[in-house]
Short mmCIF file of C-alpha atoms and ligand atoms in Angstrom, two decimals:
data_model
loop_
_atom_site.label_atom_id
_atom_site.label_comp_id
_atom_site.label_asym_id
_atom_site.label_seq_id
_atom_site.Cartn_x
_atom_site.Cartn_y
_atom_site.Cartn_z
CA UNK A 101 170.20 89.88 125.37
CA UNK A 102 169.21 87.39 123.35
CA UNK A 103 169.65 87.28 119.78
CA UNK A 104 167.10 88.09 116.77
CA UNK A 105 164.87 84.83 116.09
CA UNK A 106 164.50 84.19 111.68
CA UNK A 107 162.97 81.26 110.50
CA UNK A 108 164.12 79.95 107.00
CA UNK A 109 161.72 78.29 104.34
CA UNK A 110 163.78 77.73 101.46
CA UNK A 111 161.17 76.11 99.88
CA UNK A 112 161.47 74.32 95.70
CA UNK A 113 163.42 74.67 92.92
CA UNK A 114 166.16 77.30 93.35
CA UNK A 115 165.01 78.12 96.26
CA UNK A 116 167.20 76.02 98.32
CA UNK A 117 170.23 77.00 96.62
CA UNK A 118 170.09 80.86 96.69
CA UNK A 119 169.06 80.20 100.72
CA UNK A 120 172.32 78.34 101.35
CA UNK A 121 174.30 81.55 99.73
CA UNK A 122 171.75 84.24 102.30
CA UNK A 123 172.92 81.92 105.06
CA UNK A 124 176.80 82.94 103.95
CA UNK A 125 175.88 86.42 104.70
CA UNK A 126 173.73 85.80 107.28
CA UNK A 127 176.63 84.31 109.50
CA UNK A 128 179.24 86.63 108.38
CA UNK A 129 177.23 89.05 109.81
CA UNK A 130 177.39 86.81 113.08
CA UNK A 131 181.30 86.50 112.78
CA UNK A 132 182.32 89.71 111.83
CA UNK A 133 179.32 92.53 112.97
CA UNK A 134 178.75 90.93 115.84
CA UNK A 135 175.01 90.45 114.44
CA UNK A 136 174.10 86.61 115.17
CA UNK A 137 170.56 85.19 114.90
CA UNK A 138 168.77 82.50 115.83
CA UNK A 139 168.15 80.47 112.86
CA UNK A 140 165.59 77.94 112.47
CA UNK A 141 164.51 75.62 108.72
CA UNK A 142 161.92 74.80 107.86
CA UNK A 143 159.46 73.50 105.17
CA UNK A 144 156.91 75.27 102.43
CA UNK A 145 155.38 74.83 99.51
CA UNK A 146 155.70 71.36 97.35
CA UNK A 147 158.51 70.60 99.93
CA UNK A 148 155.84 70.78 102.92
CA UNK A 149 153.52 68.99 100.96
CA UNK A 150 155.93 66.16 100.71
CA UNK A 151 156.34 65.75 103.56
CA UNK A 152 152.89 66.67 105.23
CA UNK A 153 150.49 66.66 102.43
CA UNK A 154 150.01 70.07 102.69
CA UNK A 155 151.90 73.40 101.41
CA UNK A 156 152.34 74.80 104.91
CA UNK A 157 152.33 72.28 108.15
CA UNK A 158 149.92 74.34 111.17
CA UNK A 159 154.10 74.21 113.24
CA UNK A 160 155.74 75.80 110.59
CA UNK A 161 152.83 78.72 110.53
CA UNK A 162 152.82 78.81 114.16
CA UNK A 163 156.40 78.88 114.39
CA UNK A 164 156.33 81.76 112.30
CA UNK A 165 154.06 83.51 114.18
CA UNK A 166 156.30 83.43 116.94
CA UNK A 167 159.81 84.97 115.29
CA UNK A 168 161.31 88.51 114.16
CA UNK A 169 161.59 87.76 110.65
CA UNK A 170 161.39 84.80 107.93
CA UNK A 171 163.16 84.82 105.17
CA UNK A 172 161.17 82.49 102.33
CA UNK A 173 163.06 81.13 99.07
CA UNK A 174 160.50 80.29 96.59
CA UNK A 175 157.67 77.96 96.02
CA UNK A 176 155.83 75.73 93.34
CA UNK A 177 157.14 73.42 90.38
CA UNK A 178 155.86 71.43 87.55
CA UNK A 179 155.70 68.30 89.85
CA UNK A 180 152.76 69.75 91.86
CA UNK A 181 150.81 71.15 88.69
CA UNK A 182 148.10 68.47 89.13
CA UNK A 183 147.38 68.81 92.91
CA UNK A 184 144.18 70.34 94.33
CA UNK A 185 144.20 73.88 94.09
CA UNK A 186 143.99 73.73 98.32
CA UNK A 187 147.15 72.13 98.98
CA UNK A 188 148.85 73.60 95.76
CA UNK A 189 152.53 75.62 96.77
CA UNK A 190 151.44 78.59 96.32
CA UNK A 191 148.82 78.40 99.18
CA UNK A 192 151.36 77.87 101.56
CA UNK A 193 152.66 81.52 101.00
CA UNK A 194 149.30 82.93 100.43
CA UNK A 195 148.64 81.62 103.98
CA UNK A 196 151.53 82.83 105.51
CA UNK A 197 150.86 86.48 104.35
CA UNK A 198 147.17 86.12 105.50
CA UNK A 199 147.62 84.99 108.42
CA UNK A 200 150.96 87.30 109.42
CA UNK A 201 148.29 89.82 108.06
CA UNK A 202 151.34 91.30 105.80
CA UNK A 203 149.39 93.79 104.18
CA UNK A 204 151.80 95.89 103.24
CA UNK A 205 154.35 94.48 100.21
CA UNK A 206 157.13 96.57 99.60
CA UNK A 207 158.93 95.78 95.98
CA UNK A 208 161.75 98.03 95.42
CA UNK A 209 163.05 98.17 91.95
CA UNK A 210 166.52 99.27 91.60
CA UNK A 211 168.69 99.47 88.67
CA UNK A 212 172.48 98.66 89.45
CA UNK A 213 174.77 100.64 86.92
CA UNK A 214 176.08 97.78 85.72
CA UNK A 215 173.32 96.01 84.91
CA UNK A 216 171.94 98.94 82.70
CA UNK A 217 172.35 97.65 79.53
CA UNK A 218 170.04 94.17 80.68
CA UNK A 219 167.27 96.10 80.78
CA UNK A 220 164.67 95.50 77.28
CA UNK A 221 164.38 98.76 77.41
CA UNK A 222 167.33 101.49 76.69
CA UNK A 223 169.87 102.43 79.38
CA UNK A 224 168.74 105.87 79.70
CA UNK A 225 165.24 104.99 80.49
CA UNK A 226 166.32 102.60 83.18
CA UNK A 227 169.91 104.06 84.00
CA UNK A 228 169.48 105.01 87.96
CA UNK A 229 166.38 103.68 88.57
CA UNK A 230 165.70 103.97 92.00
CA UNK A 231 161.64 103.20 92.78
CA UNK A 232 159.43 101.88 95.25
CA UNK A 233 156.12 99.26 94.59
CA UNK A 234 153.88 98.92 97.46
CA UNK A 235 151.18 96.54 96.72
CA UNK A 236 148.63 95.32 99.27
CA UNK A 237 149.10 91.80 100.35
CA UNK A 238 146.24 90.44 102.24
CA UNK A 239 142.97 91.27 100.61
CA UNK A 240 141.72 92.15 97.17
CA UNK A 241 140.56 89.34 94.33
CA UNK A 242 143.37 86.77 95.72
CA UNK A 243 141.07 86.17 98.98
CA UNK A 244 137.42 87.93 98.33
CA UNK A 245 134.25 85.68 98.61
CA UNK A 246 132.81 84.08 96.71
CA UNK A 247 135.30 82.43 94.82
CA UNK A 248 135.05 79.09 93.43
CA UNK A 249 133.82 77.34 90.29
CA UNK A 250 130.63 77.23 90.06
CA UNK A 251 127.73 74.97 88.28
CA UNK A 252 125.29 77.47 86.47
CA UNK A 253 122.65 76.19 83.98
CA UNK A 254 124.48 73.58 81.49
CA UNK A 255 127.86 75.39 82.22
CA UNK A 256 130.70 76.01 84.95
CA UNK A 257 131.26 79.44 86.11
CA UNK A 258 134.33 80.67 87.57
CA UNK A 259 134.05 83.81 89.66
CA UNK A 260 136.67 85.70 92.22
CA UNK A 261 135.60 88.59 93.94
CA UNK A 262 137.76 91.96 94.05
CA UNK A 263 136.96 93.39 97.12
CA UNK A 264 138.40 96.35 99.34
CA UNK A 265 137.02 97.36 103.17
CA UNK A 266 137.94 101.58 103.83
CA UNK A 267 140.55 100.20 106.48
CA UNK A 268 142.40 97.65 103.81
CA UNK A 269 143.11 101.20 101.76
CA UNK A 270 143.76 103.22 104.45
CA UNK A 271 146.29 101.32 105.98
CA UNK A 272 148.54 100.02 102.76
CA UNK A 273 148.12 104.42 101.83
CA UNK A 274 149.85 104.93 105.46
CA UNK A 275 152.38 102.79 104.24
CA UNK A 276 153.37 104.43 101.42
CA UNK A 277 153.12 107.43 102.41
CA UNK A 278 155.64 107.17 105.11
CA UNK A 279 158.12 105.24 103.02
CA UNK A 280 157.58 108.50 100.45
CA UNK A 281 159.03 110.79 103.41
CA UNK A 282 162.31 108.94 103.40
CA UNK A 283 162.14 109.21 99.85
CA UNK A 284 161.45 111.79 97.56
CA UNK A 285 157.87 112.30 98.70
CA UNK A 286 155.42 110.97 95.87
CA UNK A 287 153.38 108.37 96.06
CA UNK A 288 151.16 107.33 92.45
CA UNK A 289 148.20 105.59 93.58
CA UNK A 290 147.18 103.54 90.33
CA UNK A 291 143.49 101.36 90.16
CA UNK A 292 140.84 101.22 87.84
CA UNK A 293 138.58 103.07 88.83
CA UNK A 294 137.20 103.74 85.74
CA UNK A 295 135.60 100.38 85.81
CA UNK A 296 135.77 99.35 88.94
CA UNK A 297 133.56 100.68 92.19
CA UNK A 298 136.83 98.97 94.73
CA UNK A 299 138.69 101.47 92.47
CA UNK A 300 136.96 104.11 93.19
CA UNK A 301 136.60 103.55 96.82
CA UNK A 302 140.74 103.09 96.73
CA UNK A 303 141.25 106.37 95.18
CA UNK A 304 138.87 108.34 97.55
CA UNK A 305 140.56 106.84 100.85
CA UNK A 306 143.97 107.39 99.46
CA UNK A 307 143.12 110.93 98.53
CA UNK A 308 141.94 111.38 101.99
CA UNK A 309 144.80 109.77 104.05
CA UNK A 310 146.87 112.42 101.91
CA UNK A 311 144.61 115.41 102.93
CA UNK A 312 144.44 114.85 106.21
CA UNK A 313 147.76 113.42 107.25
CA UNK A 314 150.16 113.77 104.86
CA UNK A 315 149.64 117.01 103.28
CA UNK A 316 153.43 117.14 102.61
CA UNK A 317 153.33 113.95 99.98
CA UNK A 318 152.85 114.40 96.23
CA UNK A 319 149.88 112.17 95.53
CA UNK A 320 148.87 111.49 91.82
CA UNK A 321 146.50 108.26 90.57
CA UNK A 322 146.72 106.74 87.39
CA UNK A 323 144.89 103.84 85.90
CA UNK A 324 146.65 100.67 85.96
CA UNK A 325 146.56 100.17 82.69
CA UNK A 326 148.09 103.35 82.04
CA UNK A 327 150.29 102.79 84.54
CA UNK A 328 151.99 99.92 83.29
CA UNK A 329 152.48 101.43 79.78
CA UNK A 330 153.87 104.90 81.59
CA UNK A 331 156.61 102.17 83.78
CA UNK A 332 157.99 100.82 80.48
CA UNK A 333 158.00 104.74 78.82
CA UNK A 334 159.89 106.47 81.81
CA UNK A 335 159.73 104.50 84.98
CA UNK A 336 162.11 107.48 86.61
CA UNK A 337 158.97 109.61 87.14
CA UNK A 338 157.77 107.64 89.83
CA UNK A 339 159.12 107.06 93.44
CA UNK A 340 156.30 105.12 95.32
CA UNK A 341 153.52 103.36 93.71
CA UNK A 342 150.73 102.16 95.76
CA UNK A 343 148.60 99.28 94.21
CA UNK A 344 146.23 96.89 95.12
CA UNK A 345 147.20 92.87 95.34
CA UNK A 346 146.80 92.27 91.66
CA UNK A 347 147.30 94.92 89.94
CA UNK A 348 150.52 94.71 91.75
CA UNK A 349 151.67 91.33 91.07
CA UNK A 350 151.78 92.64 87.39
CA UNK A 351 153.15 96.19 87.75
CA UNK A 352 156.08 94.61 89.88
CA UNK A 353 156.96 91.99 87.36
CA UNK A 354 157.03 94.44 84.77
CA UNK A 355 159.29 96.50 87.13
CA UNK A 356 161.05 93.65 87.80
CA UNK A 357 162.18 93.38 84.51
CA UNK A 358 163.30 97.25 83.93
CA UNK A 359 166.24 96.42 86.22
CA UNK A 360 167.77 93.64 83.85
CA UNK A 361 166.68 90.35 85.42
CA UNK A 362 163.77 89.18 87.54
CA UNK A 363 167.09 87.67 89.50
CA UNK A 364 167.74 91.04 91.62
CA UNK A 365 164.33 91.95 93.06
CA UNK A 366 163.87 91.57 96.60
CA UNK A 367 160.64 92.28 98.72
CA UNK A 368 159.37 92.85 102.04
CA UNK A 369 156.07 92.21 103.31
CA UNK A 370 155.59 93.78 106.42
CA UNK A 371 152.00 93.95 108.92
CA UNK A 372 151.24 95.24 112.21
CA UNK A 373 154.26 96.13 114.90
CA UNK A 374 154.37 93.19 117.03
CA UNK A 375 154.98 93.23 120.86
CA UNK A 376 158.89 94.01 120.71
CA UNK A 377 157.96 97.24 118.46
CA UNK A 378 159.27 94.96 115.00
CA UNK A 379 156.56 94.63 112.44
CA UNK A 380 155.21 91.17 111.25
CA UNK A 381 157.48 90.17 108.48
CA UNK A 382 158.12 87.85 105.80
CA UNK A 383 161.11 88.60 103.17
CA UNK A 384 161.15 87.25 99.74
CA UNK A 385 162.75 87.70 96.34
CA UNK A 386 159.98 88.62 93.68
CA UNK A 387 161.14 85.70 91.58
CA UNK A 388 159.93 82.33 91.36
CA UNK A 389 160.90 78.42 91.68
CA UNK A 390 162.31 78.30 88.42
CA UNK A 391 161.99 74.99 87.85
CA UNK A 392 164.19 74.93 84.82
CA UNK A 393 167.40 75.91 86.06
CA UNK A 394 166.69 74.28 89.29
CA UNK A 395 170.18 72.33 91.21
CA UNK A 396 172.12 73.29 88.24
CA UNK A 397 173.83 76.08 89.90
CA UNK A 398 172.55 78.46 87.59
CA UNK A 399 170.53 80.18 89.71
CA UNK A 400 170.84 83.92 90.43
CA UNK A 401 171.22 84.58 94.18
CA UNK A 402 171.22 87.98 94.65
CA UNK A 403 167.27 88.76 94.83
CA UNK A 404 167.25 86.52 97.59
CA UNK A 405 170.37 87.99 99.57
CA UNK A 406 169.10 91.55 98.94
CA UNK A 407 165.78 90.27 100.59
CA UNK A 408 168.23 89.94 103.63
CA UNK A 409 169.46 93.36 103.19
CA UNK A 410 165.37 94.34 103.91
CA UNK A 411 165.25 92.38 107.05
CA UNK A 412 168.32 94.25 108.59
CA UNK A 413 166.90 97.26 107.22
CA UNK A 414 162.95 96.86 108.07
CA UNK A 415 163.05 94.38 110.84
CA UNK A 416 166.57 94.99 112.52
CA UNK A 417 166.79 98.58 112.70
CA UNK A 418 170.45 98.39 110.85
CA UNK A 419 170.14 100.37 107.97
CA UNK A 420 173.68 100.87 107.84
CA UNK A 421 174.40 96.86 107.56
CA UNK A 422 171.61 96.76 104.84
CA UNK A 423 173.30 99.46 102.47
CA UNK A 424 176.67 97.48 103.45
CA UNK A 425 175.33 94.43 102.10
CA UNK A 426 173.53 96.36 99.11
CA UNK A 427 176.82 97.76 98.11
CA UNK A 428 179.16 94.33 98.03
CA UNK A 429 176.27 93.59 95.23
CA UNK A 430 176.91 96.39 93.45
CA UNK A 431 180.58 96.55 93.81
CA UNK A 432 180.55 92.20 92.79
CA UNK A 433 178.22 93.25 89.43
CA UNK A 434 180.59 95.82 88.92
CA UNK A 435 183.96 93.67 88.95
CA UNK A 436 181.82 91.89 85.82
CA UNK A 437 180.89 88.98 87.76
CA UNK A 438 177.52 87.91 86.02
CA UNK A 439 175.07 84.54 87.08
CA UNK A 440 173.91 83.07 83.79
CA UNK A 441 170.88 85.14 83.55
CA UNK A 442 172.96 88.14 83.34
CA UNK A 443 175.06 87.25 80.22
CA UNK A 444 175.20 89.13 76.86
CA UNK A 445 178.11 90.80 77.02
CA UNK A 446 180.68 89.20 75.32
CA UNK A 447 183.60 86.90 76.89
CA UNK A 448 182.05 87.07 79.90
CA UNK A 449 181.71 83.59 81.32
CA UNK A 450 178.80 83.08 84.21
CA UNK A 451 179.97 82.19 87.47
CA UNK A 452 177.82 79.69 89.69
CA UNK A 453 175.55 80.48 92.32
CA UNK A 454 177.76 79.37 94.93
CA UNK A 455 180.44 81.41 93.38
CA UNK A 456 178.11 84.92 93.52
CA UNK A 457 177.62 83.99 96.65
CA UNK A 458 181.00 83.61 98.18
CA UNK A 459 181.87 86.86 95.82
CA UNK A 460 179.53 89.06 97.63
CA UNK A 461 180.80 87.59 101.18
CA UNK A 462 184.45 88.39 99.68
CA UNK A 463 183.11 92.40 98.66
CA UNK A 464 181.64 92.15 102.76
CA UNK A 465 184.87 91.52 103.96
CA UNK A 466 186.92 94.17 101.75
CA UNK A 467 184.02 96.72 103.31
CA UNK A 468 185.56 96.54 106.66
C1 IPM B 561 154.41 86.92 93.73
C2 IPM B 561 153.99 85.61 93.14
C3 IPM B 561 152.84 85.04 93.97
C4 IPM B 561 151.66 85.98 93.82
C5 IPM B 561 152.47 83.59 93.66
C6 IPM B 561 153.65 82.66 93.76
C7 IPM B 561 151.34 83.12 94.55
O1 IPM B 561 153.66 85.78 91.81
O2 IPM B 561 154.79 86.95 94.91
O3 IPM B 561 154.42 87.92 93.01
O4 IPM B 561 150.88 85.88 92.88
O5 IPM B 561 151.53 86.83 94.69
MG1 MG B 562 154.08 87.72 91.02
#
């Protein structure tokens, strides 16, 4: 048998350094589960461009065309603020999840116990927080036609175009719907489709996936507007929202946030089951480069490592290893160990990123 293939793009700014703590875990699952893969590096974003002039060489896409999973740090800094919009970072990722077709982007926001009192918002609104943001990944106003800036008259006109085909809907609603049966079975479909006709369309084609195959969900939809204002008033009444590629790049920031730090939310972005039966993936915390703090060993790993946790989970079939993995984190945040974007409480001194990292190795082994 040979071993799962995952291809590594740790990309800028922190993004190297919470990597080189996922690659702790990743071979102590090798040494001590008897879970080894075959890793391969390489580059994206301003690091690609570097090196290639571009944000993603065609090797590194085709390469990841060809294995089970890639894991992907982060992407984009201040240095490449000037470039052409076509070779900027962030197109390197937007052209990996086009062209894996990753439609479906699953954001779970989680709020460790010990991290309840991070939160902006009290600890009872956020206390347990256990939800689920599926936002679709490959279509919407990030890659409708036309798009472009325009000459019109005496002035420049800058247009995108929001636009949803029946079979985009129908197949990020599918999604969600079956991630709400391992849940607690509701999905809140949220669009505005009070102004907008792709709204409307969204909210009839999720209605009718629900009808007709998954009469056993709890469907509600909400305007995104509204929805965003109901996540920061009581976030615990959802369990899956389903959102289009936008609307949830916002709602999953703000979400993001309810759980104390944009440092502990990890993602999956998963498409179509592939010949050996895995889906397409591509694994990712929600955070950024962070420029700032980058190679100061500030950086908080744990987004990134829990991204990990979703490969074994999504891509690996080892649920058990993921929950493993998700509990060392929450046994290491509760022992008080805190990167420096988790500080506030007082005497509490951060520890390094290295230092998280090797802690939550440490909590792996004391699991066995
Ligand atoms: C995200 C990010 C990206 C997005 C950027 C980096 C292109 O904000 O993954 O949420 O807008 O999708
Ligand atoms: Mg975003």
């Amino acid at each position: 048998m040979t071993n799962p293939s995952l291809l590594i793009l740790p990309g800028d700014g922190i993004g190297p350094e919470v990597m080189t703590e996922v690659v702790k875990v990743i071979d102590w699952y090798g040494a001590k589960r008897g879970l080894s893969f075959d890793v391969s590096e390489d580059l994206v974003g301003g690091a690609a461009y570097d090196k290639h002039g571009a944000p993603l060489h065609d090797d590194t896409m085709a390469k990841a065309q060809g294995v089970d999973a890639v894991l992907l740090g982060a992407v984009g800094g201040p240095k490449y603020d000037d470039l052409d919009f076509s070779v900027k970072p962030e197109r390197g990722l937007l052209r990996l999840r086009k062209e894996m077709d990753l439609f479906a982007n699953l954001r779970p926001a989680q709020c460790f116990d010990a991290l309840a009192d991070f939160s902006s918002l009290k600890r009872d609104v956020v206390a347990g927080l256990d939800i689920m943001i599926v936002r679709e990944l490959t279509s919407g106003v990030y890659f409708g036609e036309p798009r472009g800036i325009f000459e019109e008259g005496n002035e420049r006109i800058g247009i995108n175009t929001q636009r949803y085909t029946e079979s985009e809907i129908d197949r990020v609603a599918r999604a969600a719907f079956e991630l709400a049966r391992k849940r607690d079975g509701k999905v809140c479909s949220m669009e505005k489709a009070n102004v907008m006709e792709s709204g409307i369309l969204w909210r009839e084609v999720v209605q009718k996936v629900r009808d007709e195959d998954y009469p056993d969900i709890e469907l509600s939809h909400m305007y995104a507007d509204a929805g965003a204002m109901q996540l920061t008033r009581w976030p615990k009444q959802f369990d899956v929202i389903v959102t289009d590629n936008l609307f949830g790049d916002l709602l999953s920031d703000i979400a993001a946030m309810l759980t104390g730090s944009l440092g502990m939310l990890p993602s999956a972005s998963l498409g179509a089951p592939m010949e050996n039966g895995r889906p397409k993936a591509l694994y990712e915390p929600v955070h950024g480069s962070a420029p700032d703090i980058a190679g100061q060993g500030k950086a908080n790993p744990i987004a990134c490592i829990l991204s990990f946790a979703m490969a074994l989970r999504y891509s690996f079939d080892q649920g058990d290893e993921a929950t493993r993995l998700e509990k060392a984190v929450e046994r290491v945040l509760a022992d008080g160990k805190r990167t420096a974007d988790l500080l506030g409480e007082e005497g509490v001194q951060p520890v390094s990123t290295s230092e998280m990292g090797d802690a939550i190795v440490a909590a792996l082994d004391a699991s066995l």
